[in-house]
mmCIF file of C-alpha atoms and ligand atoms in Angstrom:
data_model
loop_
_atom_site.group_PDB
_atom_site.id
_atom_site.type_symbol
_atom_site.label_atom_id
_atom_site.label_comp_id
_atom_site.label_asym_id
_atom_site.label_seq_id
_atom_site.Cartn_x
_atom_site.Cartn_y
_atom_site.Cartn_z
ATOM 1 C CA UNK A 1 0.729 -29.305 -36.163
ATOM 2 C CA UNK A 2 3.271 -28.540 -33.823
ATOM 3 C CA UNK A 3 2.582 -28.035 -30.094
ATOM 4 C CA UNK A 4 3.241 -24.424 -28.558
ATOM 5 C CA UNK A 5 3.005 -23.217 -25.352
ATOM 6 C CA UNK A 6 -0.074 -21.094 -25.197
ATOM 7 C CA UNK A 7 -0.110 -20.085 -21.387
ATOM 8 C CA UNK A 8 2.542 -20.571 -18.389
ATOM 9 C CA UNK A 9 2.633 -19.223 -14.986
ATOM 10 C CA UNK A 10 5.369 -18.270 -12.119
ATOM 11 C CA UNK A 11 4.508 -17.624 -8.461
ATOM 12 C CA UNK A 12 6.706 -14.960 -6.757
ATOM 13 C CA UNK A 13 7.288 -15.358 -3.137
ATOM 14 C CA UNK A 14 7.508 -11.753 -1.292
ATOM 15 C CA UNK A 15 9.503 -11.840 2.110
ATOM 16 C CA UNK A 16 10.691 -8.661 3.795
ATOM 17 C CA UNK A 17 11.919 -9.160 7.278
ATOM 18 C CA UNK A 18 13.739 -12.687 8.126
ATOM 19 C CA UNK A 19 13.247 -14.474 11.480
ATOM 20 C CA UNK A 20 15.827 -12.347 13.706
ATOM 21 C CA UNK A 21 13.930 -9.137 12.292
ATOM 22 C CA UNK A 22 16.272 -7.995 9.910
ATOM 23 C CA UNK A 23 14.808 -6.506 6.865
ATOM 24 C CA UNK A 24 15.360 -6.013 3.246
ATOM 25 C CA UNK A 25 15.550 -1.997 2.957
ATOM 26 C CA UNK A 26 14.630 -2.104 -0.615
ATOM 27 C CA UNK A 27 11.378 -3.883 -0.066
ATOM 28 C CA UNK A 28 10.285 -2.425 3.245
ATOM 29 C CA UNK A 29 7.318 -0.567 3.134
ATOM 30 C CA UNK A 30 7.048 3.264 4.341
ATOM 31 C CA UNK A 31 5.644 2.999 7.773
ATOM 32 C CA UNK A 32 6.291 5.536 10.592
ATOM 33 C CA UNK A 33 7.360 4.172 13.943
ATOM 34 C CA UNK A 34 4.455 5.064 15.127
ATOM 35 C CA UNK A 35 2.418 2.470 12.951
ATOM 36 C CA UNK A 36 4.543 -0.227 13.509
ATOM 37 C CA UNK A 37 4.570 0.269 17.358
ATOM 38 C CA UNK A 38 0.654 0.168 17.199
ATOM 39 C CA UNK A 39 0.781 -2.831 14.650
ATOM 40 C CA UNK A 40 2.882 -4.448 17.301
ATOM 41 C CA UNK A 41 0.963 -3.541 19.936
ATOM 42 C CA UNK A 42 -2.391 -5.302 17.965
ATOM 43 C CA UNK A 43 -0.398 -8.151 17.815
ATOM 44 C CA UNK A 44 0.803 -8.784 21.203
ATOM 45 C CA UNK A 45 -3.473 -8.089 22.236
ATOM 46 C CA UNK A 46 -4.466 -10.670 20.053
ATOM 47 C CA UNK A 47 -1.704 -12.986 21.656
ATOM 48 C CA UNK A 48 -2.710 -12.048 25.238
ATOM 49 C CA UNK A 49 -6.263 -12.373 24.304
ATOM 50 C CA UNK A 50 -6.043 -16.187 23.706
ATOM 51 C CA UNK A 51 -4.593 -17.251 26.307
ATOM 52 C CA UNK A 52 -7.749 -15.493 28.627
ATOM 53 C CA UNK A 53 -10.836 -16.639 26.568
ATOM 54 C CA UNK A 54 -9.072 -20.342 26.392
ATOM 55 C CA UNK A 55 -8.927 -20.546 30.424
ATOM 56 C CA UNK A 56 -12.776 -19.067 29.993
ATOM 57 C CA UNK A 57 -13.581 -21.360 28.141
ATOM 58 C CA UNK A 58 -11.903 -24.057 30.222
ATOM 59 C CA UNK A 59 -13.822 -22.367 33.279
ATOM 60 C CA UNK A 60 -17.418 -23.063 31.158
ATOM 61 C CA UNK A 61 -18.057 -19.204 30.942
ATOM 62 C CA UNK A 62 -18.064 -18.858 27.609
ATOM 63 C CA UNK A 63 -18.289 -21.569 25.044
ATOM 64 C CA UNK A 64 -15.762 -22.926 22.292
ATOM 65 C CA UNK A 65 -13.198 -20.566 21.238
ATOM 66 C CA UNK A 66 -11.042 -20.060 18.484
ATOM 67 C CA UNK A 67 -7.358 -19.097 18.940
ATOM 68 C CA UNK A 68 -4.896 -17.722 16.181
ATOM 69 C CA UNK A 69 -1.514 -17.753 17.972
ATOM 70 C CA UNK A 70 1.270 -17.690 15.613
ATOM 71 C CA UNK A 71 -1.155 -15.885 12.750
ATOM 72 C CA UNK A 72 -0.708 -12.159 14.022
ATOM 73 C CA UNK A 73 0.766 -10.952 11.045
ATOM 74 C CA UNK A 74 -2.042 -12.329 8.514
ATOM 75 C CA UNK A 75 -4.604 -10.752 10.811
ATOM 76 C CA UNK A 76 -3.096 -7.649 11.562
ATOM 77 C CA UNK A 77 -1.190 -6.743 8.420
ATOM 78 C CA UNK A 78 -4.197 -6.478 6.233
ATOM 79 C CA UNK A 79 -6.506 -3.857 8.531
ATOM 80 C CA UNK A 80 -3.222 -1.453 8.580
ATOM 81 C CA UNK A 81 -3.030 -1.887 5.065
ATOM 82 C CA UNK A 82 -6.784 -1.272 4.329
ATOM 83 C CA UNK A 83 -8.764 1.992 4.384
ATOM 84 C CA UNK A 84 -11.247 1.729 7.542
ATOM 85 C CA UNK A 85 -14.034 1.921 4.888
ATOM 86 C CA UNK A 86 -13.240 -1.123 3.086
ATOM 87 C CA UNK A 87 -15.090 -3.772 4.109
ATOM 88 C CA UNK A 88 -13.621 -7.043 5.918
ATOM 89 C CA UNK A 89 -15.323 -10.488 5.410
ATOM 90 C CA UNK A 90 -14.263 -13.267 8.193
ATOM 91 C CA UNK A 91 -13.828 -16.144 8.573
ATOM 92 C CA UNK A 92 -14.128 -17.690 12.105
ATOM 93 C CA UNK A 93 -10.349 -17.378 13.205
ATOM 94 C CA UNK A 94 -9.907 -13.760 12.624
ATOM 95 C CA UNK A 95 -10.558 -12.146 16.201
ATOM 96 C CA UNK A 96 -7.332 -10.638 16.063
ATOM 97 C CA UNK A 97 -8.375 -8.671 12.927
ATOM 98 C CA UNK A 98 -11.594 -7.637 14.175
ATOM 99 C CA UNK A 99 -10.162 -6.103 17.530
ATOM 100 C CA UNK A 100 -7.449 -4.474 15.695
ATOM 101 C CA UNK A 101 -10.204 -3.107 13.135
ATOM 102 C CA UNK A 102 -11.596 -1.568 16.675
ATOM 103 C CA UNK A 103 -14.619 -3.865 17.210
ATOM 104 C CA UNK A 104 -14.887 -4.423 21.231
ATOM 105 C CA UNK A 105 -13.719 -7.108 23.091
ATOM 106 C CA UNK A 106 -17.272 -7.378 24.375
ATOM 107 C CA UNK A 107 -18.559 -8.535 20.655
ATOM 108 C CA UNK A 108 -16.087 -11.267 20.661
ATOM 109 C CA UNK A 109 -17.189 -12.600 24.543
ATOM 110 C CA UNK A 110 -20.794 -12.114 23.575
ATOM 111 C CA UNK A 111 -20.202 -14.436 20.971
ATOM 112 C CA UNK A 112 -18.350 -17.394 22.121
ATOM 113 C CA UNK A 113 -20.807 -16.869 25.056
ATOM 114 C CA UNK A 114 -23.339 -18.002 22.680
ATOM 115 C CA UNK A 115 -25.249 -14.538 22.458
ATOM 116 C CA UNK A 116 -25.934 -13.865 18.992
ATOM 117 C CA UNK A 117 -25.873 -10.124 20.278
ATOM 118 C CA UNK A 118 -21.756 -10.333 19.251
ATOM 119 C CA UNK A 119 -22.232 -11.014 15.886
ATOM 120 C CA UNK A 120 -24.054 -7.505 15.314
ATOM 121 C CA UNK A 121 -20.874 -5.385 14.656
ATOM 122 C CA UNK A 122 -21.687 -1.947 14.435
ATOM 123 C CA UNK A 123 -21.480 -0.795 10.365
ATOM 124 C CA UNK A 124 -18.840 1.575 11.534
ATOM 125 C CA UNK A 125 -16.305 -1.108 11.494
ATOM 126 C CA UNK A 126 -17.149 -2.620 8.758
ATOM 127 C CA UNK A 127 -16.601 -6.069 9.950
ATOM 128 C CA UNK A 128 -19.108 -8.790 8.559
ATOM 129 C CA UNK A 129 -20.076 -11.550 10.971
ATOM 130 C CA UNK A 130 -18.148 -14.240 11.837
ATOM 131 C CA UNK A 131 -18.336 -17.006 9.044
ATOM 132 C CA UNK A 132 -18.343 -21.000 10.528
ATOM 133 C CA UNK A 133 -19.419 -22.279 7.165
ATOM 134 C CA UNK A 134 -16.502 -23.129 5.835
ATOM 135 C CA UNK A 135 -15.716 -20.535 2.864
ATOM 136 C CA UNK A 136 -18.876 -19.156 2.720
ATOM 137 C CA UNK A 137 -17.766 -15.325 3.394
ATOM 138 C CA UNK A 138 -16.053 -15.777 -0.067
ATOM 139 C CA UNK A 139 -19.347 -15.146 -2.001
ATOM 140 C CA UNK A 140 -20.386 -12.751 0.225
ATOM 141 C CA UNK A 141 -17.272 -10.627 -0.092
ATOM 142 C CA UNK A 142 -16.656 -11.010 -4.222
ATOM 143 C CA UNK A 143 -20.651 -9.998 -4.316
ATOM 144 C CA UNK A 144 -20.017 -6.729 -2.431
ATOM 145 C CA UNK A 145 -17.087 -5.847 -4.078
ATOM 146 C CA UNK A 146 -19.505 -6.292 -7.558
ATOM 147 C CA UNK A 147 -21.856 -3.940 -6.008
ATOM 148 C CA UNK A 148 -19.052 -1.432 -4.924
ATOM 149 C CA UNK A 149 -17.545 -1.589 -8.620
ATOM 150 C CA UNK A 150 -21.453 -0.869 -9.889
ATOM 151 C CA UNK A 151 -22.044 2.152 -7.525
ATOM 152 C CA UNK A 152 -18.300 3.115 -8.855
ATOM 153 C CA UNK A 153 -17.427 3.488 -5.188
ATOM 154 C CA UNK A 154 -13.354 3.544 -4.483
ATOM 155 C CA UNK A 155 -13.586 0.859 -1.746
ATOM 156 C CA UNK A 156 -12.601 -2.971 -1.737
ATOM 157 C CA UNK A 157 -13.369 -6.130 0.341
ATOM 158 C CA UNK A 158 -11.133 -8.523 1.559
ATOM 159 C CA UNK A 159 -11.858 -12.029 2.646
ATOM 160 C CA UNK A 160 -9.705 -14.373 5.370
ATOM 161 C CA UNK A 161 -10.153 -17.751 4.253
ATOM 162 C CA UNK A 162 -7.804 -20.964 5.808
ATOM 163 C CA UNK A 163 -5.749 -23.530 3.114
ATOM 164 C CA UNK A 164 -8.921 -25.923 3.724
ATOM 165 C CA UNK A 165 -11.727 -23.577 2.325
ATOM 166 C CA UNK A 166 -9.907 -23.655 -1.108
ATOM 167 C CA UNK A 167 -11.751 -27.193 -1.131
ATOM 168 C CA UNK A 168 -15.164 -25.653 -0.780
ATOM 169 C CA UNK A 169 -16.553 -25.128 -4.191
ATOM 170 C CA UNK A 170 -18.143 -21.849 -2.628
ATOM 171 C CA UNK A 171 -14.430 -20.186 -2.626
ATOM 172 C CA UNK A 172 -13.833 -21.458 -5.625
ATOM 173 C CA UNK A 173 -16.707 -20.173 -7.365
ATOM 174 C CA UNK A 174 -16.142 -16.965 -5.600
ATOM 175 C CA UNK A 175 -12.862 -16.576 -6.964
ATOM 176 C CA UNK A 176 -14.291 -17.639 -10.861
ATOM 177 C CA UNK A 177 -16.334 -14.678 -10.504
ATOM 178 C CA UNK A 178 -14.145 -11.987 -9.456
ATOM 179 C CA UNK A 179 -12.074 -12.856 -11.873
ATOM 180 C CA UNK A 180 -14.934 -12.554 -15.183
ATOM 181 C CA UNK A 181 -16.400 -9.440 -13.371
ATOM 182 C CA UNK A 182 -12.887 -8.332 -12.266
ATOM 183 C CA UNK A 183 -14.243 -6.931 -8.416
ATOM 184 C CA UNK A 184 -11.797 -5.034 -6.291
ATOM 185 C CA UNK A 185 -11.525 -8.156 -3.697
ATOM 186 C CA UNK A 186 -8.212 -9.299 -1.637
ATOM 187 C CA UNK A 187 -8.478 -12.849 -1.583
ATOM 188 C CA UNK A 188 -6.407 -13.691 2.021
ATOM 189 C CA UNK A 189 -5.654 -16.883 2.357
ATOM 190 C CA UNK A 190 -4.137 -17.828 5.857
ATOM 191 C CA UNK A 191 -2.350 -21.224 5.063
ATOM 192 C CA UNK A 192 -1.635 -22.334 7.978
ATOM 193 C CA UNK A 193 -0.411 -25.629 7.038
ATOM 194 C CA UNK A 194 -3.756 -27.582 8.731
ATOM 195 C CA UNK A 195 -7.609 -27.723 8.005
ATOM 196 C CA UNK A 196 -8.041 -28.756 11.715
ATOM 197 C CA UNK A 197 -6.077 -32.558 11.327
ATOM 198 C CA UNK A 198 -5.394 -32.355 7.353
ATOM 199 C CA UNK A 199 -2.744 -31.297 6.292
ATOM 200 C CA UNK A 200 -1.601 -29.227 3.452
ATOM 201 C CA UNK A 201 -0.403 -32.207 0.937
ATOM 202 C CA UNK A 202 -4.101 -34.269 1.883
ATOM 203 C CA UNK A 203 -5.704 -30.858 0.971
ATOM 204 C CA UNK A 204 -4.130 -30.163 -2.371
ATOM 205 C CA UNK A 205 -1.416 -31.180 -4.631
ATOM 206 C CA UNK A 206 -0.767 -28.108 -6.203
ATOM 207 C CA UNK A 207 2.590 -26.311 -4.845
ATOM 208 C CA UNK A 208 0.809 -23.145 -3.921
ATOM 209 C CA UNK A 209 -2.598 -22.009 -3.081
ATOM 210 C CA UNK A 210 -1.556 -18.450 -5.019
ATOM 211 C CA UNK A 211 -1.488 -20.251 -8.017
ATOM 212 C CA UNK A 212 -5.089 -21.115 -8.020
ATOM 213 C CA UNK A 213 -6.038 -17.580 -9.122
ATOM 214 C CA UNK A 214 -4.141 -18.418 -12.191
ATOM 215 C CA UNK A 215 -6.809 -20.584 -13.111
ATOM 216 C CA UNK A 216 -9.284 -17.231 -12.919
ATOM 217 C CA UNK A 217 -7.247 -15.250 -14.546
ATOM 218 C CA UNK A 218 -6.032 -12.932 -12.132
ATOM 219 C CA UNK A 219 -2.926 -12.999 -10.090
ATOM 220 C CA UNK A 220 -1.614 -14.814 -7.123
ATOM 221 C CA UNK A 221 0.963 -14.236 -4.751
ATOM 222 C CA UNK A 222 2.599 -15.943 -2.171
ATOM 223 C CA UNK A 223 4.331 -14.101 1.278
ATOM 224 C CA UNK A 224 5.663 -15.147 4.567
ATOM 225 C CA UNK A 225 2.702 -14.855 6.401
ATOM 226 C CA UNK A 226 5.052 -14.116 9.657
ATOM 227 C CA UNK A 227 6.557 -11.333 8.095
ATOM 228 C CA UNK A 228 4.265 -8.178 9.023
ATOM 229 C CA UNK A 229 5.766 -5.914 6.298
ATOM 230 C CA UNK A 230 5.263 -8.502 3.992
ATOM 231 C CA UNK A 231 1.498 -9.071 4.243
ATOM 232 C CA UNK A 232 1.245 -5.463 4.592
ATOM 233 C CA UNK A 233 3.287 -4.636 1.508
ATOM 234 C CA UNK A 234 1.315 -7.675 -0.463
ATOM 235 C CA UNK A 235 -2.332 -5.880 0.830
ATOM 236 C CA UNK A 236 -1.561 -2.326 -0.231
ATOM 237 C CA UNK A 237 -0.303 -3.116 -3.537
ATOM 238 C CA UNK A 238 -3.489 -5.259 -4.111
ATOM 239 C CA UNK A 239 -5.899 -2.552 -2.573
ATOM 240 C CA UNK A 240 -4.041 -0.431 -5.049
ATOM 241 C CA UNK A 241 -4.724 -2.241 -8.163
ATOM 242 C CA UNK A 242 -8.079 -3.564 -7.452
ATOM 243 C CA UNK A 243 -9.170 0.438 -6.631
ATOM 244 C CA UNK A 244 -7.849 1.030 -10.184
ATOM 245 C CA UNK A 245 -9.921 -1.267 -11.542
ATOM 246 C CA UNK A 246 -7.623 -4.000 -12.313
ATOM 247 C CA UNK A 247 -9.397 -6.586 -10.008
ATOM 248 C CA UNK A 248 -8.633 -8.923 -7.509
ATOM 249 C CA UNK A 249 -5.331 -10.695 -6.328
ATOM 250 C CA UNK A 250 -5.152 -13.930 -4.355
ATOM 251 C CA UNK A 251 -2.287 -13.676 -1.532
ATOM 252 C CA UNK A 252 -1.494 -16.574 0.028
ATOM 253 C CA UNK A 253 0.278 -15.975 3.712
ATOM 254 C CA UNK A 254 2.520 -19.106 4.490
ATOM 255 C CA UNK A 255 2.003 -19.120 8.067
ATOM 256 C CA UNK A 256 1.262 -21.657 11.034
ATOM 257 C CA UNK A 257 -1.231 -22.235 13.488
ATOM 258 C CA UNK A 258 0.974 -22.442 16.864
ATOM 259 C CA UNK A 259 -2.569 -23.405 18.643
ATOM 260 C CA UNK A 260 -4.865 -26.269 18.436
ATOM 261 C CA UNK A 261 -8.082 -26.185 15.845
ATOM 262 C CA UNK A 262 -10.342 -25.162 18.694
ATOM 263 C CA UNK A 263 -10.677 -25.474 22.217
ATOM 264 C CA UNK A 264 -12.103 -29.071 20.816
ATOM 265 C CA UNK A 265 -8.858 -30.013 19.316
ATOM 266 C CA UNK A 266 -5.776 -31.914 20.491
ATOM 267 C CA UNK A 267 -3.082 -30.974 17.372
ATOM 268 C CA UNK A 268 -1.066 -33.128 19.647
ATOM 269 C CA UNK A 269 -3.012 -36.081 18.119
ATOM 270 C CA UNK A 270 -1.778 -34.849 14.832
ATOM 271 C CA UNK A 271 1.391 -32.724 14.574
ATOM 272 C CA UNK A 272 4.836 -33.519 15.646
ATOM 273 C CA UNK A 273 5.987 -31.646 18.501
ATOM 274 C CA UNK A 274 8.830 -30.817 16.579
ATOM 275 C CA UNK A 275 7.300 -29.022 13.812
ATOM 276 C CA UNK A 276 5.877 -26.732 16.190
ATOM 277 C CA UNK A 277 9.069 -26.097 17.986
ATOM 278 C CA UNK A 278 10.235 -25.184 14.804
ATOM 279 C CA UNK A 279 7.440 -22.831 13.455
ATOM 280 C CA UNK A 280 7.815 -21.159 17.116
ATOM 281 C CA UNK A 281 11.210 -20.023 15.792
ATOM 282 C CA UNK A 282 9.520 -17.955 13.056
ATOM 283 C CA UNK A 283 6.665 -16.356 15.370
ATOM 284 C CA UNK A 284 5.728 -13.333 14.130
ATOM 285 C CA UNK A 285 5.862 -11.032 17.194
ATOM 286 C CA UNK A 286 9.388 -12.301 18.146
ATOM 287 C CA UNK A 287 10.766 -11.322 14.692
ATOM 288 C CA UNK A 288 8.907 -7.359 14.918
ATOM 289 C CA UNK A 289 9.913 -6.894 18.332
ATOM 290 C CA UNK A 290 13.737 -7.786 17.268
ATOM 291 C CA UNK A 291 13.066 -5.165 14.318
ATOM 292 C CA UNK A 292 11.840 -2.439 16.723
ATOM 293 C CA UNK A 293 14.867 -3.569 19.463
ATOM 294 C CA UNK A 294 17.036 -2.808 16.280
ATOM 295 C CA UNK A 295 16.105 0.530 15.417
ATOM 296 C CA UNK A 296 15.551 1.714 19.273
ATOM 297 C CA UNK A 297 11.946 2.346 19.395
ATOM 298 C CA UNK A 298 11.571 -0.818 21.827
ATOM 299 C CA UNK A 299 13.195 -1.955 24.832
ATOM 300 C CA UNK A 300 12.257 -4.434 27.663
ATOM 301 C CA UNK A 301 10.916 -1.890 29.767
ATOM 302 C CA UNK A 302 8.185 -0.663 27.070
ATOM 303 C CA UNK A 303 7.174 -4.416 26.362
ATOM 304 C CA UNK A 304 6.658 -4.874 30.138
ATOM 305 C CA UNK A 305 4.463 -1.475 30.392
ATOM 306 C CA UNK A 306 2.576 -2.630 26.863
ATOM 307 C CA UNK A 307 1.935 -5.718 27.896
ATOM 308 C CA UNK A 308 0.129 -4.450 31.132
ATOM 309 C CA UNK A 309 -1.718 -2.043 29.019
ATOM 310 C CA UNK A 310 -3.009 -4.787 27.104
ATOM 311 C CA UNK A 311 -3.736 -7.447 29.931
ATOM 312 C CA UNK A 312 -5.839 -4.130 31.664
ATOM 313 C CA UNK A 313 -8.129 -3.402 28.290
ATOM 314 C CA UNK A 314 -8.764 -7.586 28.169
ATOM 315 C CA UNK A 315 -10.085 -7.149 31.876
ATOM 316 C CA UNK A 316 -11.962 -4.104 31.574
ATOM 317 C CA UNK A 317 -13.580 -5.810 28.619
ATOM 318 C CA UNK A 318 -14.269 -8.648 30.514
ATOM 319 C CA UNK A 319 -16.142 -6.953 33.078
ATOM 320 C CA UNK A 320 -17.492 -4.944 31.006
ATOM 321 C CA UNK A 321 -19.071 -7.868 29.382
ATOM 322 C CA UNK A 322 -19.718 -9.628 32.924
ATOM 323 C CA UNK A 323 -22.493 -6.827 33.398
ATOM 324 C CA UNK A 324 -24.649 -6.850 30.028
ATOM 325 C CA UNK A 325 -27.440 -8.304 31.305
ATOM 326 C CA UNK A 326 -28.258 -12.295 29.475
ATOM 327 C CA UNK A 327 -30.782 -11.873 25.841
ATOM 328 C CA UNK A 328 -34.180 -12.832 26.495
ATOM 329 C CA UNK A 329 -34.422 -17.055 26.119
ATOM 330 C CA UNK A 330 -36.635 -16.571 23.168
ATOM 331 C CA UNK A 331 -33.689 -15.349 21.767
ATOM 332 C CA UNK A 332 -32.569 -18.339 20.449
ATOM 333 C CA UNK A 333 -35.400 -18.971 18.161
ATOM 334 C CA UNK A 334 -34.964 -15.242 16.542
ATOM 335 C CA UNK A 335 -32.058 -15.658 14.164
ATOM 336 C CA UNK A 336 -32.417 -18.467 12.156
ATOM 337 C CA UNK A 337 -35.424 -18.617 9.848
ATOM 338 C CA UNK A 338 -37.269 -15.460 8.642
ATOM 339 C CA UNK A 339 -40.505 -17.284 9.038
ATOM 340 C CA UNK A 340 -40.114 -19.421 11.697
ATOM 341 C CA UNK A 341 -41.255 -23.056 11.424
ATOM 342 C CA UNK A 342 -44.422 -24.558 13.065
ATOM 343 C CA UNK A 343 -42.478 -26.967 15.565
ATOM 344 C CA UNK A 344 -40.187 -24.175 16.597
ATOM 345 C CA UNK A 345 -43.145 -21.978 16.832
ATOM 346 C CA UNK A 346 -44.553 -24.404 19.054
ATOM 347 C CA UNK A 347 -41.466 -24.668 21.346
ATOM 348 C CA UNK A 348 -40.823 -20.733 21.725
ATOM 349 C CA UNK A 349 -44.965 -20.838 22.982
ATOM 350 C CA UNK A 350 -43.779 -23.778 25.448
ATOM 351 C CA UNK A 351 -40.883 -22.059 26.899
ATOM 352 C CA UNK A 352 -43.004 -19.097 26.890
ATOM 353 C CA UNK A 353 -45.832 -20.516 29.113
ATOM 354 C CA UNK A 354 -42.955 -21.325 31.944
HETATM 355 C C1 TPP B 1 -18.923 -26.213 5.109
HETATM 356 C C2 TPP B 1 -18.215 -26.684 6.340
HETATM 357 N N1 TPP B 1 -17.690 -27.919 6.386
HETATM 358 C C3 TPP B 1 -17.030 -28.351 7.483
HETATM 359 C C4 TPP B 1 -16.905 -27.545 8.579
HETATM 360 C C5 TPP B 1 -16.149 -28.008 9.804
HETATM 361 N N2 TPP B 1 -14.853 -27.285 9.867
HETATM 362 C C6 TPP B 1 -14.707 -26.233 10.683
HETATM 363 S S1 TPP B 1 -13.203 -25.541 10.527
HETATM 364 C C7 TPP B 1 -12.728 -26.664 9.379
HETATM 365 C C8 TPP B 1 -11.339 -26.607 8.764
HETATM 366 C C9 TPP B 1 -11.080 -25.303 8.103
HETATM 367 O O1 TPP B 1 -9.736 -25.255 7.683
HETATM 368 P P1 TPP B 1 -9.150 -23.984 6.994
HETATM 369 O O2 TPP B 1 -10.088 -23.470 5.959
HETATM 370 O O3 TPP B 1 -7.773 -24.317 6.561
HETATM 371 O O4 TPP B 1 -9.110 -22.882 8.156
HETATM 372 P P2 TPP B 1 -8.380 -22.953 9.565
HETATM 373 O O5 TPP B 1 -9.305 -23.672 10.485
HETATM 374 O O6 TPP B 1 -7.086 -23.656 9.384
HETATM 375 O O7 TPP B 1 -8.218 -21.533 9.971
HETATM 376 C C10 TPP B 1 -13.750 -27.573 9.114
HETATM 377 C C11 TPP B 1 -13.649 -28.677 8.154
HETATM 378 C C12 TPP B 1 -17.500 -26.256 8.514
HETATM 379 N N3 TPP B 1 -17.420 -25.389 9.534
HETATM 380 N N4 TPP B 1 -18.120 -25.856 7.389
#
């Protein structure tokens, strides 16, 4: 018996706007000026934002902190792309997405402050909880979308996930199942080139994480994670398909994390100085601010005054935050078992009797 061919796969690349912020008019999605000034202006928050909670953390007022710099676009793409009623599942690198899905600033200081208080987001947002179990949210999110597609409700979920959670069987298992039940999830994976010090070749030797889905039998696309229009262009046609029933798509946003892991990393230790330099040619902001220069809806003057708008709502949220008064110390022991264990029993009593 001869051998045939019984299944093959190709992996399209989608890339819209190049590093000096000129754009392919064909592929450009139809935004107004107005929504790309505000998705610019969610991006340059996020990017002011880091720099503010890494000095507080440095100052020991709130404890370790995440940054995303150079992942804007990932973040920020998806939520413009999104209705506000479909529902977002994080990971733990994804502040930038929650602010820009309107979440306060105080939720995110409450909870690198170690007050489980900033984890309750409001179900207006709908924002699930931080995830630090690597790849965990995946479940989560491909279960909701199951229950959306049994109440035949038009919504979807999306899930952030980094290059590294592919290796968690979780995600993998998450992704098997939206795929036989075909759920209206968005599979967003940020590749970002490093699972804190691994890098992408250590973490797989396939030449895409889009192709993965292939495996589940739905489809996966790659897209220059840098490139705004891009990931938004990749989101809406996926949010498209998956509310008309076709299921879920895996897009995979080649990006780079300009920052280190945490504020308990040194990439330094790591990553050549010179691949940064060069992934800080392709930041995200620089190439949408050159767009907007282009077409005369930006100028220096407007970044300065945005820019102070910005660093003024960080501030107010950080006072803001200064004066919510600290959780009860029994706190601690409330959100972790729903029937709490005898020795933890008998240290809440302890600290209660002081
Ligand atoms: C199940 C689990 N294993 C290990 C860790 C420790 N850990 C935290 S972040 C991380 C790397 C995650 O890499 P990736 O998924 O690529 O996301 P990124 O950090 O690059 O955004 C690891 C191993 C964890 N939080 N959870």
């Amino acid at each position: 018996m001869p051998e045939k061919t019984i299944a093959s796969f190709s992996i399209r690349k989608l890339s819209i706007m190049d590093e000096k912020g000129h754009v392919d008019e064909k592929l450009l999605p139809r935004l107004s000026h107005d929504t790309i000034l505000k998705m610019y202006k969610s991006m340059v928050l996020g990017r002011l934002l880091d720099p503010k909670l890494l000095a507080m953390q440095r100052q020991g007022r709130i404890s370790t902190y995440i940054e995303a710099r150079g992942q804007e676009a990932c973040q920020v793409g998806p939520i413009f792309a999104l209705k506000k009623s479909d529902m977002i599942f994080p990971a733990f690198r994804e502040t930038i997405a929650m602010i820009t899905r309107g979440v306060p600033i105080e939720n995110v200081l409450l909870y690198y402050g170690g007050d489980e208080r900033g984890n309750k987001i409001p179900r207006r947002y709908a924002f699930f909880p931080v995830s630090i179990p690597v790849g965990s949210q995946s479940t989560h999110a491909v279960g909701y979308a199951y229950a959306l597609k049994l109440h035949k409700k038009p919504n979807v979920s999306l899930t952030y996930f980094g290059d590294g959670a592919t290796s968690e069987g979780e995600c993998m298992e998450a992704m098997n199942f939206a795929g036989v039940w075909k759920t209206p999830t968005i599979f967003l994976c940020q590749n970002n080139q490093y699972a804190i010090s691994t890098k992408h070749n250590q973490q797989t030797a396939a030449e895409t994480y889009a192709q993965k889905a292939i495996a589940f039998g739905f489809e996966g696309i790659q897209v220059d994670g840098n490139d705004i229009f891009a990931v938004y262009k990749a989101v809406a046609l996926a949010a498209k398909k998956a509310r008309a029933g076709e299921g879920p798509t895996l897009i995979e946003c080649f990006t780079y994390r300009l920052c280190d892991h945490t504020t308990s990393d040194d990439a330094k230790k790591y990553r050549d100085p010179k691949e940064v330099q060069e992934w800080e040619k392709k930041d995200p902001i620089t190439r949408l601010r050159l767009f907007m220069e282009r077409h005369k809806i930006w100028d220096k003057i407007k970044e300065g005054k945005l820019r102070k708008i910005c660093e003024k709502e960080i501030d107010a949220a950080i006072k803001r935050w200064e004066k919510i008064p600290h959780p009860d110390i029994s706190d601690m022991f409330t959100h972790t078992y729903a029937s709490m264990p005898t020795e933890l029993q008998e240290q809440l009593e302890e600290i209660s009797h002081d």
